Tab-separated table of C-alpha atoms in Angstrom:
chain	number	residue	atom	x	y	z
A	1374	MET	CA	11.190	28.698	4.295
A	1375	THR	CA	9.719	29.742	0.969
A	1376	GLU	CA	6.008	30.320	0.465
A	1377	LEU	CA	5.808	27.464	-2.039
A	1378	ASN	CA	7.032	24.083	-0.894
A	1379	HIS	CA	9.964	23.316	-3.165
A	1380	ALA	CA	9.628	19.760	-4.476
A	1381	PRO	CA	12.736	19.003	-6.559
A	1382	LEU	CA	12.648	15.192	-6.753
A	1383	LEU	CA	11.302	13.184	-9.669
A	1384	ILE	CA	10.815	9.463	-9.020
A	1385	ASP	CA	9.117	6.447	-10.584
A	1386	VAL	CA	6.459	3.999	-9.457
A	1387	ALA	CA	6.669	0.238	-9.509
A	1388	GLY	CA	3.911	-0.979	-11.822
A	1389	ILE	CA	0.530	-0.439	-13.446
A	1390	GLU	CA	-1.177	0.691	-10.249
A	1391	LEU	CA	0.067	2.381	-7.108
A	1392	THR	CA	1.295	0.303	-4.196
A	1393	PRO	CA	1.164	1.557	-0.604
A	1394	ALA	CA	4.896	2.293	-0.873
A	1395	ASP	CA	4.314	4.339	-4.042
A	1396	ARG	CA	1.614	6.381	-2.314
A	1397	ARG	CA	3.839	7.011	0.694
A	1398	ARG	CA	6.701	8.203	-1.497
A	1399	LEU	CA	4.507	10.429	-3.674
A	1400	ALA	CA	3.130	12.100	-0.540
A	1401	ASN	CA	6.663	13.129	0.466
A	1402	PRO	CA	6.665	16.952	0.208
A	1403	HIS	CA	10.054	16.919	-1.551
A	1404	VAL	CA	8.720	14.810	-4.439
A	1405	GLY	CA	7.626	16.973	-7.340
A	1406	GLY	CA	6.847	14.470	-10.037
A	1407	VAL	CA	6.732	10.980	-11.493
A	1408	ILE	CA	8.341	9.476	-14.585
A	1409	HIS	CA	6.639	6.524	-16.272
A	1410	PHE	CA	8.251	3.628	-18.135
A	1411	THR	CA	6.946	0.829	-20.338
A	1412	ARG	CA	6.382	-1.348	-17.256
A	1413	ASN	CA	3.793	1.194	-16.077
A	1414	TRP	CA	1.739	0.744	-19.259
A	1415	GLN	CA	-0.994	-1.811	-19.899
A	1416	ASP	CA	-3.519	0.160	-21.927
A	1417	ARG	CA	-5.076	3.617	-22.139
A	1418	ALA	CA	-7.735	3.004	-19.500
A	1419	GLN	CA	-5.147	1.715	-17.022
A	1420	MET	CA	-2.721	4.599	-17.670
A	1421	THR	CA	-5.505	7.157	-17.294
A	1422	ALA	CA	-6.579	5.566	-13.994
A	1423	LEU	CA	-2.979	5.410	-12.728
A	1424	ASN	CA	-2.456	9.094	-13.447
A	1425	ALA	CA	-5.734	9.980	-11.748
A	1426	GLU	CA	-4.519	8.071	-8.684
A	1427	ILE	CA	-1.294	10.089	-8.709
A	1428	LYS	CA	-3.096	13.417	-9.034
A	1429	ALA	CA	-5.441	12.448	-6.187
A	1430	ILE	CA	-2.413	12.329	-3.894
A	1431	ARG	CA	-1.182	15.752	-4.996
A	1432	PRO	CA	-2.598	17.645	-7.976
A	1433	ASP	CA	0.681	19.515	-8.493
A	1434	LEU	CA	2.737	16.360	-9.136
A	1435	LEU	CA	4.220	16.545	-12.642
A	1436	ILE	CA	3.592	13.299	-14.553
A	1437	CYS	CA	6.351	12.725	-17.115
A	1438	VAL	CA	7.541	10.178	-19.649
A	1439	ASP	CA	10.363	9.718	-22.169
A	1440	HIS	CA	8.263	9.651	-25.329
A	1441	GLU	CA	10.292	11.060	-28.235
A	1442	GLY	CA	9.285	8.944	-31.215
A	1443	GLY	CA	11.265	6.274	-33.003
A	1444	ARG	CA	12.890	3.757	-30.648
A	1445	VAL	CA	12.229	5.865	-27.536
A	1446	GLN	CA	8.468	5.672	-27.185
A	1447	ARG	CA	7.062	4.143	-24.003
A	1448	PHE	CA	3.449	3.629	-25.117
A	1449	ARG	CA	2.931	1.918	-28.485
A	1450	THR	CA	-0.323	-0.044	-28.260
A	1451	ASP	CA	-4.077	0.503	-27.769
A	1452	GLY	CA	-4.342	3.282	-30.319
A	1453	PHE	CA	-1.053	5.097	-29.712
A	1454	THR	CA	0.574	6.229	-32.945
A	1455	ARG	CA	4.019	4.869	-33.805
A	1456	LEU	CA	5.844	8.160	-34.092
A	1457	PRO	CA	8.676	8.587	-36.610
A	1458	SER	CA	12.283	8.773	-35.519
A	1459	MET	CA	13.756	12.247	-35.508
A	1460	ARG	CA	16.370	11.154	-38.026
A	1461	SER	CA	13.575	10.347	-40.501
A	1462	LEU	CA	12.393	13.953	-40.172
A	1463	GLY	CA	15.923	15.131	-40.906
A	1464	GLU	CA	16.026	12.895	-43.972
A	1465	LEU	CA	12.716	14.364	-45.106
A	1466	TRP	CA	14.205	17.838	-44.643
A	1467	MET	CA	16.882	16.993	-47.219
A	1468	ARG	CA	14.165	16.216	-49.766
A	1469	ASP	CA	11.527	18.809	-48.834
A	1470	ALA	CA	12.309	21.241	-45.991
A	1471	LEU	CA	8.845	22.785	-45.825
A	1472	ARG	CA	7.165	19.390	-45.733
A	1473	ALA	CA	9.567	18.301	-42.984
A	1474	THR	CA	8.569	21.201	-40.730
A	1475	GLN	CA	4.884	20.390	-41.298
A	1476	VAL	CA	5.406	16.728	-40.429
A	1477	ALA	CA	7.533	17.646	-37.403
A	1478	THR	CA	4.728	19.881	-36.128
A	1479	ALA	CA	2.252	17.047	-36.702
A	1480	ALA	CA	4.511	14.655	-34.745
A	1481	GLY	CA	4.513	17.078	-31.821
A	1482	GLN	CA	0.733	17.420	-31.957
A	1483	VAL	CA	0.140	13.663	-31.964
A	1484	LEU	CA	2.797	12.990	-29.330
A	1485	ALA	CA	1.400	15.531	-26.880
A	1486	GLY	CA	-2.271	15.024	-27.679
A	1487	GLU	CA	-2.182	11.270	-27.089
A	1488	LEU	CA	-0.195	11.568	-23.869
A	1489	ARG	CA	-2.405	14.292	-22.446
A	1490	ALA	CA	-5.528	12.270	-23.287
A	1491	CYS	CA	-4.185	9.647	-20.852
A	1492	GLY	CA	-3.272	12.121	-18.112
A	1493	VAL	CA	0.455	12.545	-18.821
A	1494	ASP	CA	1.608	16.139	-18.345
A	1495	PHE	CA	5.053	16.245	-19.922
A	1496	SER	CA	7.461	14.413	-22.230
A	1497	PHE	CA	11.238	14.737	-22.268
A	1498	ALA	CA	11.441	15.738	-25.920
A	1499	PRO	CA	12.879	16.757	-28.312
A	1500	VAL	CA	16.495	15.578	-28.565
A	1501	LEU	CA	18.807	18.392	-29.688
A	1502	ASP	CA	21.966	16.288	-29.983
A	1503	LEU	CA	23.753	16.345	-33.332
A	1504	ASP	CA	24.083	13.168	-35.376
A	1505	TYR	CA	27.786	12.473	-35.874
A	1506	GLY	CA	27.056	8.883	-36.864
A	1507	GLY	CA	29.026	7.196	-34.081
A	1508	SER	CA	26.806	7.354	-31.002
A	1509	SER	CA	24.762	4.229	-30.391
A	1510	VAL	CA	22.766	5.812	-27.550
A	1511	ILE	CA	21.771	8.863	-29.644
A	1512	GLY	CA	21.749	7.510	-33.196
A	1513	ASP	CA	18.413	8.035	-34.935
A	1514	ARG	CA	17.090	9.996	-31.961
A	1515	SER	CA	18.884	12.978	-33.528
A	1516	PHE	CA	17.339	15.046	-36.301
A	1517	HIS	CA	20.536	15.826	-38.195
A	1518	ARG	CA	24.221	16.658	-38.109
A	1519	ASP	CA	23.585	20.332	-38.942
A	1520	PRO	CA	22.601	22.352	-35.842
A	1521	ARG	CA	20.464	24.646	-38.009
A	1522	VAL	CA	18.311	21.728	-39.172
A	1523	VAL	CA	18.134	20.385	-35.614
A	1524	ALA	CA	16.972	23.742	-34.247
A	1525	LEU	CA	14.316	24.306	-36.900
A	1526	LEU	CA	12.843	20.805	-36.764
A	1527	ALA	CA	12.936	20.793	-32.959
A	1528	LYS	CA	11.116	24.112	-32.925
A	1529	SER	CA	8.420	22.615	-35.156
A	1530	VAL	CA	7.988	19.602	-32.858
A	1531	MET	CA	7.859	21.926	-29.852
A	1532	HIS	CA	5.238	24.090	-31.563
A	1533	GLY	CA	3.058	21.039	-32.160
A	1534	MET	CA	3.419	19.957	-28.534
A	1535	LEU	CA	2.509	23.416	-27.297
A	1536	GLN	CA	-0.611	23.464	-29.481
A	1537	MET	CA	-1.769	20.452	-27.469
A	1538	GLY	CA	-0.921	22.111	-24.162
A	1539	MET	CA	2.410	20.419	-23.432
A	1540	ARG	CA	5.761	22.068	-22.744
A	1541	ASN	CA	9.081	20.728	-24.042
A	1542	CYS	CA	12.530	19.631	-22.885
A	1543	GLY	CA	15.665	19.942	-25.021
A	1544	LYS	CA	18.329	17.335	-24.293
A	1545	HIS	CA	21.197	16.570	-23.694
A	1546	PHE	CA	22.929	19.912	-23.059
A	1547	PRO	CA	25.468	20.909	-24.360
A	1548	GLY	CA	25.530	17.838	-26.627
A	1549	HIS	CA	25.822	14.062	-26.354
A	1550	GLY	CA	26.093	13.192	-30.035
A	1551	PHE	CA	29.878	13.543	-30.459
A	1552	VAL	CA	30.889	10.888	-27.909
A	1553	GLN	CA	30.430	7.190	-28.646
A	1554	ALA	CA	30.223	5.946	-25.049
A	1555	ASP	CA	26.754	5.243	-23.613
A	1556	SER	CA	26.311	7.174	-20.357
A	1557	HIS	CA	23.877	4.508	-19.123
A	1558	VAL	CA	26.820	2.135	-18.613
A	1559	GLU	CA	30.006	4.254	-18.663
A	1560	ILE	CA	31.204	7.840	-18.352
A	1561	PRO	CA	31.614	9.546	-21.754
A	1562	VAL	CA	34.385	12.134	-22.124
A	1563	ASP	CA	34.312	14.808	-24.837
A	1564	LYS	CA	37.760	16.396	-25.159
A	1565	ARG	CA	36.812	19.235	-27.489
A	1566	SER	CA	37.286	22.861	-26.540
A	1567	LEU	CA	34.520	25.128	-25.274
A	1568	LYS	CA	34.811	27.144	-28.475
A	1569	ALA	CA	34.216	24.055	-30.626
A	1570	ILE	CA	31.209	22.914	-28.586
A	1571	LEU	CA	29.600	26.357	-28.530
A	1572	ALA	CA	30.108	26.705	-32.286
A	1573	ASP	CA	28.371	23.437	-33.059
A	1574	ASP	CA	26.567	21.170	-30.550
A	1575	ALA	CA	25.369	23.918	-28.213
A	1576	ARG	CA	24.029	26.167	-30.967
A	1577	PRO	CA	20.435	24.841	-30.833
A	1578	TYR	CA	20.286	25.712	-27.109
A	1579	ASP	CA	21.503	29.222	-27.823
A	1580	TRP	CA	19.075	29.757	-30.693
A	1581	LEU	CA	16.112	28.209	-28.850
A	1582	ALA	CA	16.835	29.587	-25.360
A	1583	GLY	CA	13.713	31.753	-25.441
A	1584	THR	CA	11.519	28.897	-26.712
A	1585	LEU	CA	12.685	25.936	-24.636
A	1586	ALA	CA	10.629	25.298	-21.515
A	1587	ALA	CA	13.160	22.886	-20.038
A	1588	VAL	CA	16.648	21.510	-20.620
A	1589	MET	CA	18.283	18.259	-19.535
A	1590	PRO	CA	22.103	18.233	-19.348
A	1591	ALA	CA	24.232	15.349	-20.555
A	1592	HIS	CA	25.995	12.874	-18.294
A	1593	VAL	CA	29.187	13.732	-20.193
A	1594	ILE	CA	32.472	15.204	-18.962
A	1595	TYR	CA	33.971	18.000	-21.071
A	1596	PRO	CA	37.397	18.255	-19.369
A	1597	LYS	CA	38.508	21.398	-21.223
A	1598	VAL	CA	35.519	23.188	-19.662
A	1599	ASP	CA	34.998	21.430	-16.315
A	1600	LYS	CA	36.142	18.174	-14.728
A	1601	ARG	CA	32.562	17.483	-13.626
A	1602	PRO	CA	29.825	16.102	-15.900
A	1603	ALA	CA	27.580	18.827	-17.310
A	1604	GLY	CA	24.709	17.956	-14.975
A	1605	PHE	CA	26.934	18.629	-11.950
A	1606	SER	CA	28.722	21.652	-13.416
A	1607	GLU	CA	27.976	25.239	-12.387
A	1608	LYS	CA	30.053	26.378	-15.369
A	1609	TRP	CA	27.730	24.655	-17.811
A	1610	LEU	CA	24.419	25.237	-16.031
A	1611	LYS	CA	24.844	28.638	-14.411
A	1612	ASP	CA	27.570	30.397	-16.400
A	1613	ILE	CA	26.768	29.171	-19.901
A	1614	LEU	CA	23.134	28.018	-19.981
A	1615	ARG	CA	21.649	30.576	-17.577
A	1616	GLN	CA	23.905	33.599	-18.097
A	1617	ARG	CA	25.414	33.314	-21.570
A	1618	PHE	CA	22.318	31.849	-23.262
A	1619	ALA	CA	19.839	33.636	-20.915
A	1620	PHE	CA	17.808	30.450	-20.488
A	1621	ASP	CA	15.160	30.925	-17.780
A	1622	GLY	CA	13.280	27.606	-17.940
A	1623	VAL	CA	13.548	24.397	-15.955
A	1624	VAL	CA	16.775	22.393	-15.709
A	1625	PHE	CA	16.332	18.662	-15.072
A	1626	SER	CA	19.140	16.336	-14.146
A	1627	ASP	CA	19.370	13.231	-16.261
A	1628	ASP	CA	18.702	9.945	-14.462
A	1629	LEU	CA	21.011	9.776	-11.448
A	1630	SER	CA	20.835	5.977	-11.377
A	1631	MET	CA	22.798	5.797	-14.646
A	1632	GLU	CA	26.445	4.729	-14.493
A	1633	ALA	CA	27.625	8.267	-15.260
A	1634	GLY	CA	24.906	9.803	-13.131
A	1635	ARG	CA	26.630	10.053	-9.780
A	1636	TYR	CA	30.360	10.211	-10.314
A	1637	ILE	CA	31.972	13.496	-9.285
A	1638	ASP	CA	35.742	13.959	-9.229
A	1639	GLY	CA	36.154	10.188	-9.531
A	1640	GLU	CA	33.992	9.437	-6.497
A	1641	LEU	CA	30.776	7.419	-6.621
A	1642	LEU	CA	28.174	9.343	-4.620
A	1643	SER	CA	25.152	8.002	-2.803
A	1644	TYR	CA	21.863	8.746	-4.533
A	1645	ALA	CA	21.021	11.426	-1.971
A	1646	ASP	CA	24.406	13.112	-2.364
A	1647	ALA	CA	24.127	12.944	-6.160
A	1648	VAL	CA	20.740	14.693	-5.948
A	1649	LEU	CA	22.202	17.379	-3.685
A	1650	ALA	CA	25.157	17.897	-6.032
A	1651	ALA	CA	22.905	18.232	-9.085
A	1652	LEU	CA	20.667	20.769	-7.356
A	1653	ALA	CA	23.667	22.755	-6.078
A	1654	ALA	CA	25.082	22.917	-9.610
A	1655	GLY	CA	21.908	24.509	-10.945
A	1656	CYS	CA	19.329	21.790	-11.621
A	1657	ASP	CA	15.764	22.550	-10.578
A	1658	LEU	CA	14.671	18.909	-10.558
A	1659	ALA	CA	16.643	15.708	-10.008
A	1660	LEU	CA	15.581	12.352	-11.501
A	1661	LEU	CA	16.121	8.979	-9.892
A	1662	CYS	CA	14.657	6.258	-12.094
A	1663	ASN	CA	13.930	2.534	-11.828
A	1664	GLN	CA	14.559	2.326	-8.089
A	1665	SER	CA	10.963	1.623	-7.007
A	1666	ILE	CA	11.062	-1.949	-8.322
A	1667	GLY	CA	10.964	-4.670	-5.673
A	1668	GLU	CA	11.220	-3.268	-2.195
A	1669	GLY	CA	12.480	0.084	-3.492
A	1670	ARG	CA	15.099	0.344	-0.778
A	1671	PRO	CA	17.496	2.603	-2.792
A	1672	LEU	CA	14.642	5.032	-3.447
A	1673	ASP	CA	13.642	5.121	0.214
A	1674	GLU	CA	17.266	5.651	1.241
A	1675	MET	CA	17.502	8.589	-1.173
A	1676	LEU	CA	14.292	10.132	0.148
A	1677	ASP	CA	15.390	9.674	3.761
A	1678	GLY	CA	18.846	11.079	3.012
A	1679	PHE	CA	17.429	14.094	1.213
A	1680	THR	CA	14.939	14.783	4.004
A	1681	ALA	CA	17.778	14.657	6.525
A	1682	ALA	CA	19.876	17.007	4.388
A	1683	ALA	CA	16.999	19.485	4.231
A	1684	ALA	CA	16.523	19.269	8.002
A	1685	ASN	CA	20.183	19.938	8.770
A	1686	GLY	CA	20.572	22.783	6.303
A	1687	ARG	CA	22.522	21.024	3.524
A	1688	TRP	CA	19.697	21.932	1.138
A	1689	GLN	CA	17.271	24.834	1.166
A	1690	GLY	CA	14.186	25.243	-0.977
A	1691	ASP	CA	14.090	27.917	-3.660
A	1692	ALA	CA	10.853	29.668	-4.647
A	1693	ALA	CA	12.035	30.504	-8.169
A	1694	SER	CA	13.017	26.906	-8.840
A	1695	GLU	CA	9.665	25.652	-7.570
A	1696	ALA	CA	7.819	28.190	-9.715
A	1697	ARG	CA	9.705	26.906	-12.745
A	1698	ARG	CA	8.659	23.336	-11.916
A	1699	ARG	CA	5.015	24.339	-11.647
A	1700	SER	CA	5.233	26.207	-14.955
A	1701	LEU	CA	5.475	22.826	-16.691
A	1702	LEU	CA	2.083	21.704	-15.391
A	1703	PRO	CA	-0.440	21.970	-18.224
A	1704	GLY	CA	-3.589	23.987	-17.846
A	1705	ASP	CA	-7.068	22.592	-18.193
A	1706	GLY	CA	-8.428	21.609	-21.548
A	1707	ALA	CA	-6.851	18.250	-22.409
A	1708	LEU	CA	-9.127	16.298	-24.745
A	1709	ASP	CA	-10.123	12.785	-23.780
A	1710	TRP	CA	-9.301	10.085	-26.313
A	1711	GLN	CA	-12.632	10.174	-28.106
A	1712	ALA	CA	-12.613	13.954	-28.444
A	1713	LEU	CA	-8.941	13.958	-29.455
A	1714	THR	CA	-9.318	11.424	-32.246
A	1715	ALA	CA	-12.363	13.291	-33.575
A	1716	SER	CA	-10.629	16.689	-33.553
A	1717	THR	CA	-9.682	18.296	-36.858
A	1718	ARG	CA	-6.147	19.136	-35.706
A	1719	TYR	CA	-5.395	15.557	-34.696
A	1720	VAL	CA	-6.920	14.056	-37.841
A	1721	GLN	CA	-4.881	16.409	-40.039
A	1722	ALA	CA	-1.715	15.646	-38.088
A	1723	GLN	CA	-2.300	11.906	-38.499
A	1724	ARG	CA	-2.789	12.398	-42.214
A	1725	LEU	CA	0.525	14.254	-42.503
A	1726	LEU	CA	2.380	11.543	-40.580
A	1727	ALA	CA	0.822	8.771	-42.653
A	1728	GLY	CA	1.670	10.604	-45.872
A	1729	ALA	CA	5.288	11.036	-44.823
A	1730	GLN	CA	5.601	7.329	-43.966
A	1731	SER	CA	4.048	6.348	-47.265
A	1732	ARG	CA	6.421	8.578	-49.254
A	1733	LYS	CA	9.371	7.181	-47.327
A	1734	GLY	CA	8.301	3.677	-48.256
A	1735	ARG	CA	8.031	4.571	-51.951
A	1736	THR	CA	11.432	6.301	-52.090
A	1737	GLY	CA	13.154	3.616	-50.017
A	1738	SER	CA	15.054	6.235	-48.026
């Protein structure tokens, strides 16, 4: 066994406070974190209390959320700022590139500052997919069609997040923007060559490899590279991301409950087997979302199956992978809400965001 207990599973909880089943699952030594959804939100006081409950079970649990801005923002009330879509930042870039980087940095500061003030450690942002105009699932979550604009605006958002003590996650490697299918409900297939993908969609990952703290692969099959989706592909995760791009941060699987999340070679895997396959391909952490609702039987079956696999040698912990997970935990120093909203950095960031929204309204763009 490794010195550090390797905890590669990221799960969700059922509601706005922990149930006995939630507490039991979070105490499982293989669970390394929690992902929140809108159903877990009531207000800031409740979210702060919920996260304190989670940390009381294990302080090293990584508390995460999908909170990008635009239409993917889980918390929108009780003082939370409505963050701009990433596409709006790309549109601003076309009018005033310098202003766009300033506003992007401000968006990262507000995003991370508000989340950390409520006890959230980490957000799965920013999106690095290119905007080809045909993907309904990506759409305005993308900054731009040009990978250079995407990389520069993403770096600004990431800088703002880091200033507030939060790491980042680029997604969905090597690119989800070209395919029109929604991987939540079907399996997208991108038939382009490796050369074409590396020259375009994957460029932001190459350019930002030394800056990205984490990467999430796409639930997309690129058959000219590998018959397996990127999140289950050693070619994409180990050969290209780790070796070719020299990325040394955390690799998350995307949600393994999604329709494309557990098909390998045409076979629908159990949740436990999908987790094992993602980890074997090179993921450090595997996500299983929205399975705690009701009795949570699928989540318990996954946890039991994974525990059995670990006991019989089908999975072994890895100290380097666990160290990468822990690297995403923020240090001390998060401001509470009152201190945050009084801080000069936050006030200036809010002013920049408000100014950008006001200019957008006047120009009608």
